[in-house]
mmCIF file of C-alpha atoms in Angstrom:
data_model
loop_
_atom_site.group_PDB
_atom_site.id
_atom_site.type_symbol
_atom_site.label_atom_id
_atom_site.label_comp_id
_atom_site.label_asym_id
_atom_site.label_seq_id
_atom_site.Cartn_x
_atom_site.Cartn_y
_atom_site.Cartn_z
ATOM 1 C CA MET A 1 92.114 90.628 125.853
ATOM 2 C CA ASN A 2 92.115 87.492 124.163
ATOM 3 C CA LYS A 3 92.220 86.565 120.423
ATOM 4 C CA ASP A 4 88.837 84.880 120.409
ATOM 5 C CA ILE A 5 87.123 88.473 121.325
ATOM 6 C CA GLU A 6 89.273 90.615 118.584
ATOM 7 C CA GLU A 7 88.250 88.482 115.665
ATOM 8 C CA ILE A 8 84.585 88.790 117.088
ATOM 9 C CA HIS A 9 84.838 92.225 117.451
ATOM 10 C CA ALA A 10 86.055 92.897 113.557
ATOM 11 C CA GLU A 11 83.417 90.686 112.967
ATOM 12 C CA ALA A 12 80.652 92.660 114.388
ATOM 13 C CA CYS A 13 82.268 96.086 112.926
ATOM 14 C CA PHE A 14 82.618 94.267 109.374
ATOM 15 C CA ALA A 15 78.922 93.632 109.613
ATOM 16 C CA ASN A 16 78.291 97.482 110.742
ATOM 17 C CA GLN A 17 76.860 96.184 114.400
ATOM 18 C CA ASP A 18 77.061 98.075 117.378
ATOM 19 C CA THR A 19 76.831 95.305 119.549
ATOM 20 C CA TYR A 20 77.925 91.643 119.598
ATOM 21 C CA THR A 21 77.882 89.134 122.568
ATOM 22 C CA ASP A 22 81.008 88.735 124.957
ATOM 23 C CA PRO A 23 80.552 84.316 124.791
ATOM 24 C CA VAL A 24 82.432 83.919 128.327
ATOM 25 C CA THR A 25 80.013 85.941 130.323
ATOM 26 C CA GLY A 26 77.138 86.531 127.796
ATOM 27 C CA TYR A 27 76.553 90.583 128.229
ATOM 28 C CA THR A 28 76.196 92.558 125.476
ATOM 29 C CA VAL A 29 79.184 94.871 124.558
ATOM 30 C CA PHE A 30 79.557 97.787 122.087
ATOM 31 C CA THR A 31 81.771 97.571 119.182
ATOM 32 C CA SER A 32 83.906 100.359 118.319
ATOM 33 C CA LEU A 33 81.653 101.875 115.315
ATOM 34 C CA ALA A 34 79.315 102.415 118.628
ATOM 35 C CA HIS A 35 81.358 104.921 120.626
ATOM 36 C CA LYS A 36 82.033 106.529 116.991
ATOM 37 C CA LYS A 37 78.443 107.351 116.797
ATOM 38 C CA ARG A 38 78.220 108.963 120.434
ATOM 39 C CA GLY A 39 81.634 110.398 119.699
ATOM 40 C CA VAL A 40 83.342 111.378 122.936
ATOM 41 C CA CYS A 41 84.566 108.731 125.471
ATOM 42 C CA CYS A 42 81.854 108.347 128.031
ATOM 43 C CA GLY A 43 85.132 107.364 131.157
ATOM 44 C CA SER A 44 83.309 103.777 131.757
ATOM 45 C CA GLY A 45 86.872 102.465 129.799
ATOM 46 C CA CYS A 46 84.510 100.348 127.623
ATOM 47 C CA ARG A 47 86.315 97.582 126.118
ATOM 48 C CA HIS A 48 86.884 98.574 122.427
ATOM 49 C CA CYS A 49 87.252 102.537 123.091
ATOM 50 C CA PRO A 50 87.919 104.534 119.889
ATOM 51 C CA PHE A 51 89.267 107.371 121.968
ATOM 52 C CA SER A 52 92.243 105.415 123.992
ATOM 53 C CA HIS A 53 90.257 105.625 127.611
ATOM 54 C CA GLU A 54 90.725 110.000 127.139
ATOM 55 C CA ARG A 55 88.410 110.217 130.242
ATOM 56 C CA CYS A 56 89.379 107.165 132.661
ATOM 57 C CA GLN A 57 91.654 108.253 135.350
ATOM 58 C CA HIS A 58 94.286 105.659 136.002
ATOM 59 C CA GLY A 59 92.355 102.921 135.540
ATOM 60 C CA ALA A 60 92.872 99.011 134.626
ATOM 61 C CA SER A 61 91.225 99.705 131.182
ATOM 62 C CA GLN A 62 93.874 102.697 130.060
ATOM 63 C CA ARG A 63 96.961 100.220 130.875
ATOM 64 C CA MET A 64 95.339 97.877 128.393
ATOM 65 C CA PHE A 65 96.897 100.630 125.502
ATOM 66 C CA GLU A 66 100.099 100.856 128.019
ATOM 67 C CA LYS A 67 101.634 98.105 125.575
ATOM 68 C CA PRO A 68 101.799 97.016 121.594
ATOM 69 C CA ARG A 69 98.909 94.229 120.645
ATOM 70 C CA TYR A 70 98.680 92.049 117.940
ATOM 71 C CA ILE A 71 95.405 92.039 116.302
ATOM 72 C CA LYS A 72 94.120 88.916 114.744
ATOM 73 C CA ASN A 73 91.980 89.954 111.334
ATOM 74 C CA SER A 74 93.351 87.279 108.387
ATOM 75 C CA ARG A 75 91.277 84.248 107.094
ATOM 76 C CA VAL A 76 92.299 81.679 105.207
ATOM 77 C CA ARG A 77 93.788 83.559 102.443
ATOM 78 C CA ASP A 78 96.410 84.644 104.683
ATOM 79 C CA ASP A 79 97.349 82.411 106.752
ATOM 80 C CA ASN A 80 97.844 80.345 103.432
ATOM 81 C CA ARG A 81 100.104 82.669 102.683
ATOM 82 C CA SER A 82 102.130 82.077 105.598
ATOM 83 C CA THR A 83 103.219 78.692 104.691
ATOM 84 C CA CYS A 84 105.611 79.603 102.091
ATOM 85 C CA ARG A 85 108.121 82.067 104.354
ATOM 86 C CA PRO A 86 108.001 84.194 107.427
ATOM 87 C CA PRO A 87 105.341 87.263 107.397
ATOM 88 C CA VAL A 88 106.728 90.752 106.520
ATOM 89 C CA VAL A 89 105.601 93.779 109.002
ATOM 90 C CA LEU A 90 104.579 96.784 106.470
ATOM 91 C CA PHE A 91 104.558 100.391 108.839
ATOM 92 C CA PHE A 92 101.347 101.153 107.884
ATOM 93 C CA SER A 93 100.482 105.567 108.990
ATOM 94 C CA GLY A 94 97.607 105.828 107.196
ATOM 95 C CA GLY A 95 99.075 107.804 104.405
ATOM 96 C CA LYS A 96 98.771 107.009 100.985
ATOM 97 C CA ASP A 97 102.683 106.069 100.762
ATOM 98 C CA SER A 98 102.483 102.840 103.131
ATOM 99 C CA PHE A 99 98.617 102.569 101.226
ATOM 100 C CA LEU A 100 100.665 101.941 97.849
ATOM 101 C CA SER A 101 103.714 99.872 99.653
ATOM 102 C CA LEU A 102 100.734 97.800 101.034
ATOM 103 C CA ALA A 103 99.328 97.824 97.426
ATOM 104 C CA LEU A 104 102.555 96.004 96.396
ATOM 105 C CA ALA A 105 103.119 93.837 99.116
ATOM 106 C CA LEU A 106 99.503 92.457 99.005
ATOM 107 C CA LYS A 107 100.659 91.173 95.131
ATOM 108 C CA ASP A 108 102.921 88.821 96.154
ATOM 109 C CA SER A 109 100.873 85.575 96.645
ATOM 110 C CA HIS A 110 103.382 83.750 98.612
ATOM 111 C CA THR A 111 104.285 86.601 101.708
ATOM 112 C CA LYS A 112 102.032 87.387 104.452
ATOM 113 C CA VAL A 113 101.578 91.103 104.850
ATOM 114 C CA ILE A 114 100.871 92.305 108.754
ATOM 115 C CA LEU A 115 100.708 95.652 109.690
ATOM 116 C CA LEU A 116 102.162 97.690 112.088
ATOM 117 C CA SER A 117 101.174 101.419 113.147
ATOM 118 C CA THR A 118 102.363 103.142 115.900
ATOM 119 C CA TYR A 119 100.112 106.144 117.634
ATOM 120 C CA ASP A 120 100.269 108.148 120.800
ATOM 121 C CA PRO A 121 97.584 106.711 123.538
ATOM 122 C CA ALA A 122 96.562 109.553 125.066
ATOM 123 C CA MET A 123 95.309 111.053 122.027
ATOM 124 C CA GLY A 124 94.031 107.939 119.729
ATOM 125 C CA MET A 125 96.481 109.073 116.663
ATOM 126 C CA ASN A 126 98.561 108.069 114.745
ATOM 127 C CA GLY A 127 101.619 110.575 115.277
ATOM 128 C CA ILE A 128 101.897 111.376 111.303
ATOM 129 C CA GLN A 129 99.110 111.605 109.566
ATOM 130 C CA GLN A 130 96.836 112.169 112.703
ATOM 131 C CA VAL A 131 94.879 109.338 112.123
ATOM 132 C CA PRO A 132 92.324 108.186 114.405
ATOM 133 C CA ILE A 133 93.571 104.709 115.042
ATOM 134 C CA PHE A 134 90.057 102.943 115.331
ATOM 135 C CA GLU A 135 90.787 103.908 111.360
ATOM 136 C CA ILE A 136 93.458 101.902 111.662
ATOM 137 C CA GLU A 137 92.347 99.065 112.678
ATOM 138 C CA ASN A 138 88.983 98.937 111.145
ATOM 139 C CA PHE A 139 90.745 99.700 107.705
ATOM 140 C CA ALA A 140 93.200 96.215 108.901
ATOM 141 C CA SER A 141 88.964 94.007 110.178
ATOM 142 C CA MET A 142 87.859 95.252 106.637
ATOM 143 C CA ASN A 143 91.161 94.030 104.268
ATOM 144 C CA GLU A 144 91.445 90.975 106.196
ATOM 145 C CA LEU A 145 94.649 91.992 107.457
ATOM 146 C CA ASP A 146 96.355 91.296 110.942
ATOM 147 C CA LEU A 147 97.779 94.409 112.798
ATOM 148 C CA ILE A 148 100.170 95.473 115.626
ATOM 149 C CA THR A 149 99.457 98.839 116.724
ATOM 150 C CA VAL A 150 101.933 100.522 119.260
ATOM 151 C CA PRO A 151 101.704 103.373 121.845
ATOM 152 C CA ILE A 152 104.250 105.688 122.191
ATOM 153 C CA SER A 153 104.380 108.169 124.819
ATOM 154 C CA SER A 154 107.074 110.452 126.728
ATOM 155 C CA ASN A 155 106.569 107.459 128.763
ATOM 156 C CA SER A 156 107.023 104.640 126.928
ATOM 157 C CA LEU A 157 110.465 103.312 126.079
ATOM 158 C CA PRO A 158 111.811 104.782 123.037
ATOM 159 C CA TYR A 159 110.316 104.764 119.707
ATOM 160 C CA THR A 160 112.103 101.711 118.049
ATOM 161 C CA ASP A 161 111.895 99.427 121.496
ATOM 162 C CA MET A 162 108.304 99.581 121.470
ATOM 163 C CA VAL A 163 108.685 98.542 117.678
ATOM 164 C CA HIS A 164 111.001 96.195 118.861
ATOM 165 C CA LEU A 165 108.613 94.915 121.607
ATOM 166 C CA GLY A 166 105.653 94.279 118.736
ATOM 167 C CA LEU A 167 107.569 92.610 116.484
ATOM 168 C CA GLN A 168 107.768 89.485 118.893
ATOM 169 C CA LEU A 169 104.364 89.444 118.919
ATOM 170 C CA VAL A 170 104.388 88.242 115.674
ATOM 171 C CA PRO A 171 103.197 84.926 115.544
ATOM 172 C CA GLY A 172 106.321 82.016 115.188
ATOM 173 C CA GLY A 173 108.370 85.073 116.289
ATOM 174 C CA LYS A 174 110.215 85.530 112.719
ATOM 175 C CA VAL A 175 109.764 88.277 110.780
ATOM 176 C CA ASP A 176 111.130 88.436 106.879
ATOM 177 C CA ALA A 177 111.780 91.972 106.662
ATOM 178 C CA LEU A 178 110.311 95.058 107.118
ATOM 179 C CA VAL A 179 108.720 96.936 105.054
ATOM 180 C CA PHE A 180 108.727 101.436 104.771
ATOM 181 C CA GLY A 181 107.007 104.083 102.479
ATOM 182 C CA ASP A 182 109.871 106.043 102.672
ATOM 183 C CA ILE A 183 110.567 107.464 98.532
ATOM 184 C CA HIS A 184 112.751 110.186 98.567
ATOM 185 C CA LEU A 185 113.786 111.158 102.263
ATOM 186 C CA GLU A 186 117.201 109.566 102.377
ATOM 187 C CA HIS A 187 117.881 111.032 106.477
ATOM 188 C CA ILE A 188 114.481 109.065 107.415
ATOM 189 C CA ARG A 189 116.117 105.545 105.149
ATOM 190 C CA ARG A 190 119.352 106.359 106.798
ATOM 191 C CA TRP A 191 117.990 106.224 110.125
ATOM 192 C CA ARG A 192 115.596 103.388 109.639
ATOM 193 C CA GLU A 193 118.863 101.017 108.333
ATOM 194 C CA ASP A 194 120.709 101.903 112.015
ATOM 195 C CA GLU A 195 117.743 101.110 114.066
ATOM 196 C CA PHE A 196 116.283 98.672 112.700
ATOM 197 C CA SER A 197 118.974 96.780 110.386
ATOM 198 C CA ALA A 198 121.961 97.450 112.380
ATOM 199 C CA ARG A 199 121.462 97.857 115.343
ATOM 200 C CA LEU A 200 118.006 94.973 115.820
ATOM 201 C CA GLY A 201 119.178 92.313 113.236
ATOM 202 C CA TYR A 202 116.213 92.828 110.727
ATOM 203 C CA LEU A 203 115.781 93.119 106.884
ATOM 204 C CA CYS A 204 114.154 96.508 105.700
ATOM 205 C CA ARG A 205 112.420 97.017 102.174
ATOM 206 C CA PHE A 206 111.488 99.877 100.512
ATOM 207 C CA PRO A 207 109.748 99.142 97.684
ATOM 208 C CA LEU A 208 108.816 102.871 96.658
ATOM 209 C CA TRP A 209 112.645 104.185 96.749
ATOM 210 C CA ARG A 210 112.849 105.942 93.687
ATOM 211 C CA GLN A 211 110.099 104.879 91.824
ATOM 212 C CA ASP A 212 109.435 106.912 88.851
ATOM 213 C CA TYR A 213 106.032 109.450 90.019
ATOM 214 C CA SER A 214 103.712 108.987 87.386
ATOM 215 C CA ALA A 215 103.819 105.121 87.528
ATOM 216 C CA LEU A 216 103.614 105.248 91.372
ATOM 217 C CA ILE A 217 100.318 107.980 90.629
ATOM 218 C CA LYS A 218 98.941 104.672 88.100
ATOM 219 C CA LEU A 219 99.617 102.744 90.885
ATOM 220 C CA LEU A 220 97.891 104.554 93.607
ATOM 221 C CA ARG A 221 94.421 105.179 91.048
ATOM 222 C CA MET A 222 94.502 101.310 90.663
ATOM 223 C CA ALA A 223 94.893 100.081 94.356
ATOM 224 C CA CYS A 224 92.301 102.894 95.403
ATOM 225 C CA LEU A 225 89.438 101.211 93.051
ATOM 226 C CA GLU A 226 90.715 97.534 94.190
ATOM 227 C CA TYR A 227 90.401 98.234 98.126
ATOM 228 C CA LYS A 228 87.578 100.955 98.015
ATOM 229 C CA VAL A 229 89.548 104.163 99.411
ATOM 230 C CA ASN A 230 90.301 107.898 98.471
ATOM 231 C CA ILE A 231 92.711 109.343 99.239
ATOM 232 C CA VAL A 232 92.527 112.762 101.005
ATOM 233 C CA PHE A 233 94.150 115.922 102.223
ATOM 234 C CA CYS A 234 94.868 115.896 105.826
ATOM 235 C CA ALA A 235 97.100 118.883 106.895
ATOM 236 C CA ILE A 236 98.158 121.500 104.469
ATOM 237 C CA TYR A 237 101.090 123.121 105.794
ATOM 238 C CA ASP A 238 102.679 124.731 102.206
ATOM 239 C CA ASP A 239 101.400 128.445 102.254
ATOM 240 C CA ASP A 240 100.746 128.283 98.485
ATOM 241 C CA LEU A 241 99.255 125.568 98.368
ATOM 242 C CA ARG A 242 96.803 126.438 101.269
ATOM 243 C CA GLU A 243 95.094 129.005 99.075
ATOM 244 C CA LYS A 244 94.255 126.372 96.939
ATOM 245 C CA LEU A 245 93.877 123.030 98.646
ATOM 246 C CA SER A 246 92.608 122.336 101.516
ATOM 247 C CA PRO A 247 92.241 118.912 104.204
ATOM 248 C CA GLY A 248 89.209 117.247 103.355
ATOM 249 C CA MET A 249 89.948 117.330 99.418
ATOM 250 C CA LEU A 250 90.444 114.605 97.279
ATOM 251 C CA TYR A 251 94.392 114.192 96.310
ATOM 252 C CA ASP A 252 93.347 113.360 92.505
ATOM 253 C CA ASP A 253 94.146 114.401 89.461
ATOM 254 C CA LEU A 254 93.107 118.147 89.761
ATOM 255 C CA ALA A 255 94.962 118.859 93.218
ATOM 256 C CA ILE A 256 98.110 116.803 91.781
ATOM 257 C CA GLN A 257 97.917 119.356 88.838
ATOM 258 C CA THR A 258 97.391 121.858 91.215
ATOM 259 C CA ILE A 259 100.527 120.937 93.104
ATOM 260 C CA ILE A 260 102.549 120.760 89.796
ATOM 261 C CA GLU A 261 101.512 124.311 88.237
ATOM 262 C CA SER A 262 102.766 125.379 91.935
ATOM 263 C CA GLY A 263 106.183 124.367 91.864
ATOM 264 C CA LYS A 264 105.401 122.063 94.857
ATOM 265 C CA ASP A 265 106.510 118.251 95.014
ATOM 266 C CA MET A 266 103.538 116.144 94.247
ATOM 267 C CA PHE A 267 104.262 113.794 96.668
ATOM 268 C CA GLY A 268 104.638 116.393 99.428
ATOM 269 C CA GLU A 269 107.858 114.916 100.319
ATOM 270 C CA ASN A 270 109.401 118.670 101.262
ATOM 271 C CA GLY A 271 106.876 118.396 103.823
ATOM 272 C CA GLU A 272 103.810 120.476 101.950
ATOM 273 C CA PHE A 273 101.481 118.133 102.924
ATOM 274 C CA HIS A 274 100.122 115.077 104.166
ATOM 275 C CA THR A 275 97.494 112.494 103.301
ATOM 276 C CA ARG A 276 95.159 109.903 104.397
ATOM 277 C CA VAL A 277 93.439 106.587 103.251
ATOM 278 C CA GLN A 278 89.945 106.803 103.020
ATOM 279 C CA LEU A 279 87.426 104.250 102.995
ATOM 280 C CA ALA A 280 85.620 105.434 99.277
ATOM 281 C CA CYS A 281 81.861 104.850 102.141
ATOM 282 C CA SER A 282 82.699 106.470 104.361
ATOM 283 C CA SER A 283 82.655 110.364 102.030
ATOM 284 C CA VAL A 284 78.810 109.123 101.465
#
């Protein structure tokens, strides 16, 4: 699918439209928003199916998602940033930590930020936060951020190699650095540096690394207001917290106080819970 179509689709979604007109064929095309209202894949191989064509049987539309895609959403603002130096690519899972990293990265007016998200093409979901890939696409579109989507499955190349293929789609072919939202987990950071820095030669940055939690929470609150989003729990794994919190609840000051009083890590660094970014208007 060419970039022109992606731009037209992004604009239609931003305008909350169910369809747009293909500029080449003149056909009416359903947007991903229209498909989401249906709730399931119809099996027809629709161009913007948000369900990864799960009901299509080995068709051409299914093969569209076997390779990484570059979705251009940026306008003049971010294109001007790119004249200063190569862009940074920020690994975006849809969770609070990657959102925090994004908020920090966007404070640098001289650097263009490109998001990268991996997902399971069979489920259409990010592997960790279990955020539908179409929600991440919508978030990127609304914030005018280019996005690289990378399908990861048992039939694909290994994770790092698939991500490397996705990074090669960056316009101009140069990446200043890869940005990650890790805070404390040494083994995760070491793995990233071994794979992406030592093996592939990318510079890795960890802007949240061992930052003070109170400062991160303050930044998170400000970023939520600026980008009009909420942070909600998407999974609770700790048995004690399950009695007090549940998926869908806001990750707010009251929830954080509950986590602290339970003696748990307030950022869930020990696997106690996962969170996700949710557009504030989507809860209305």
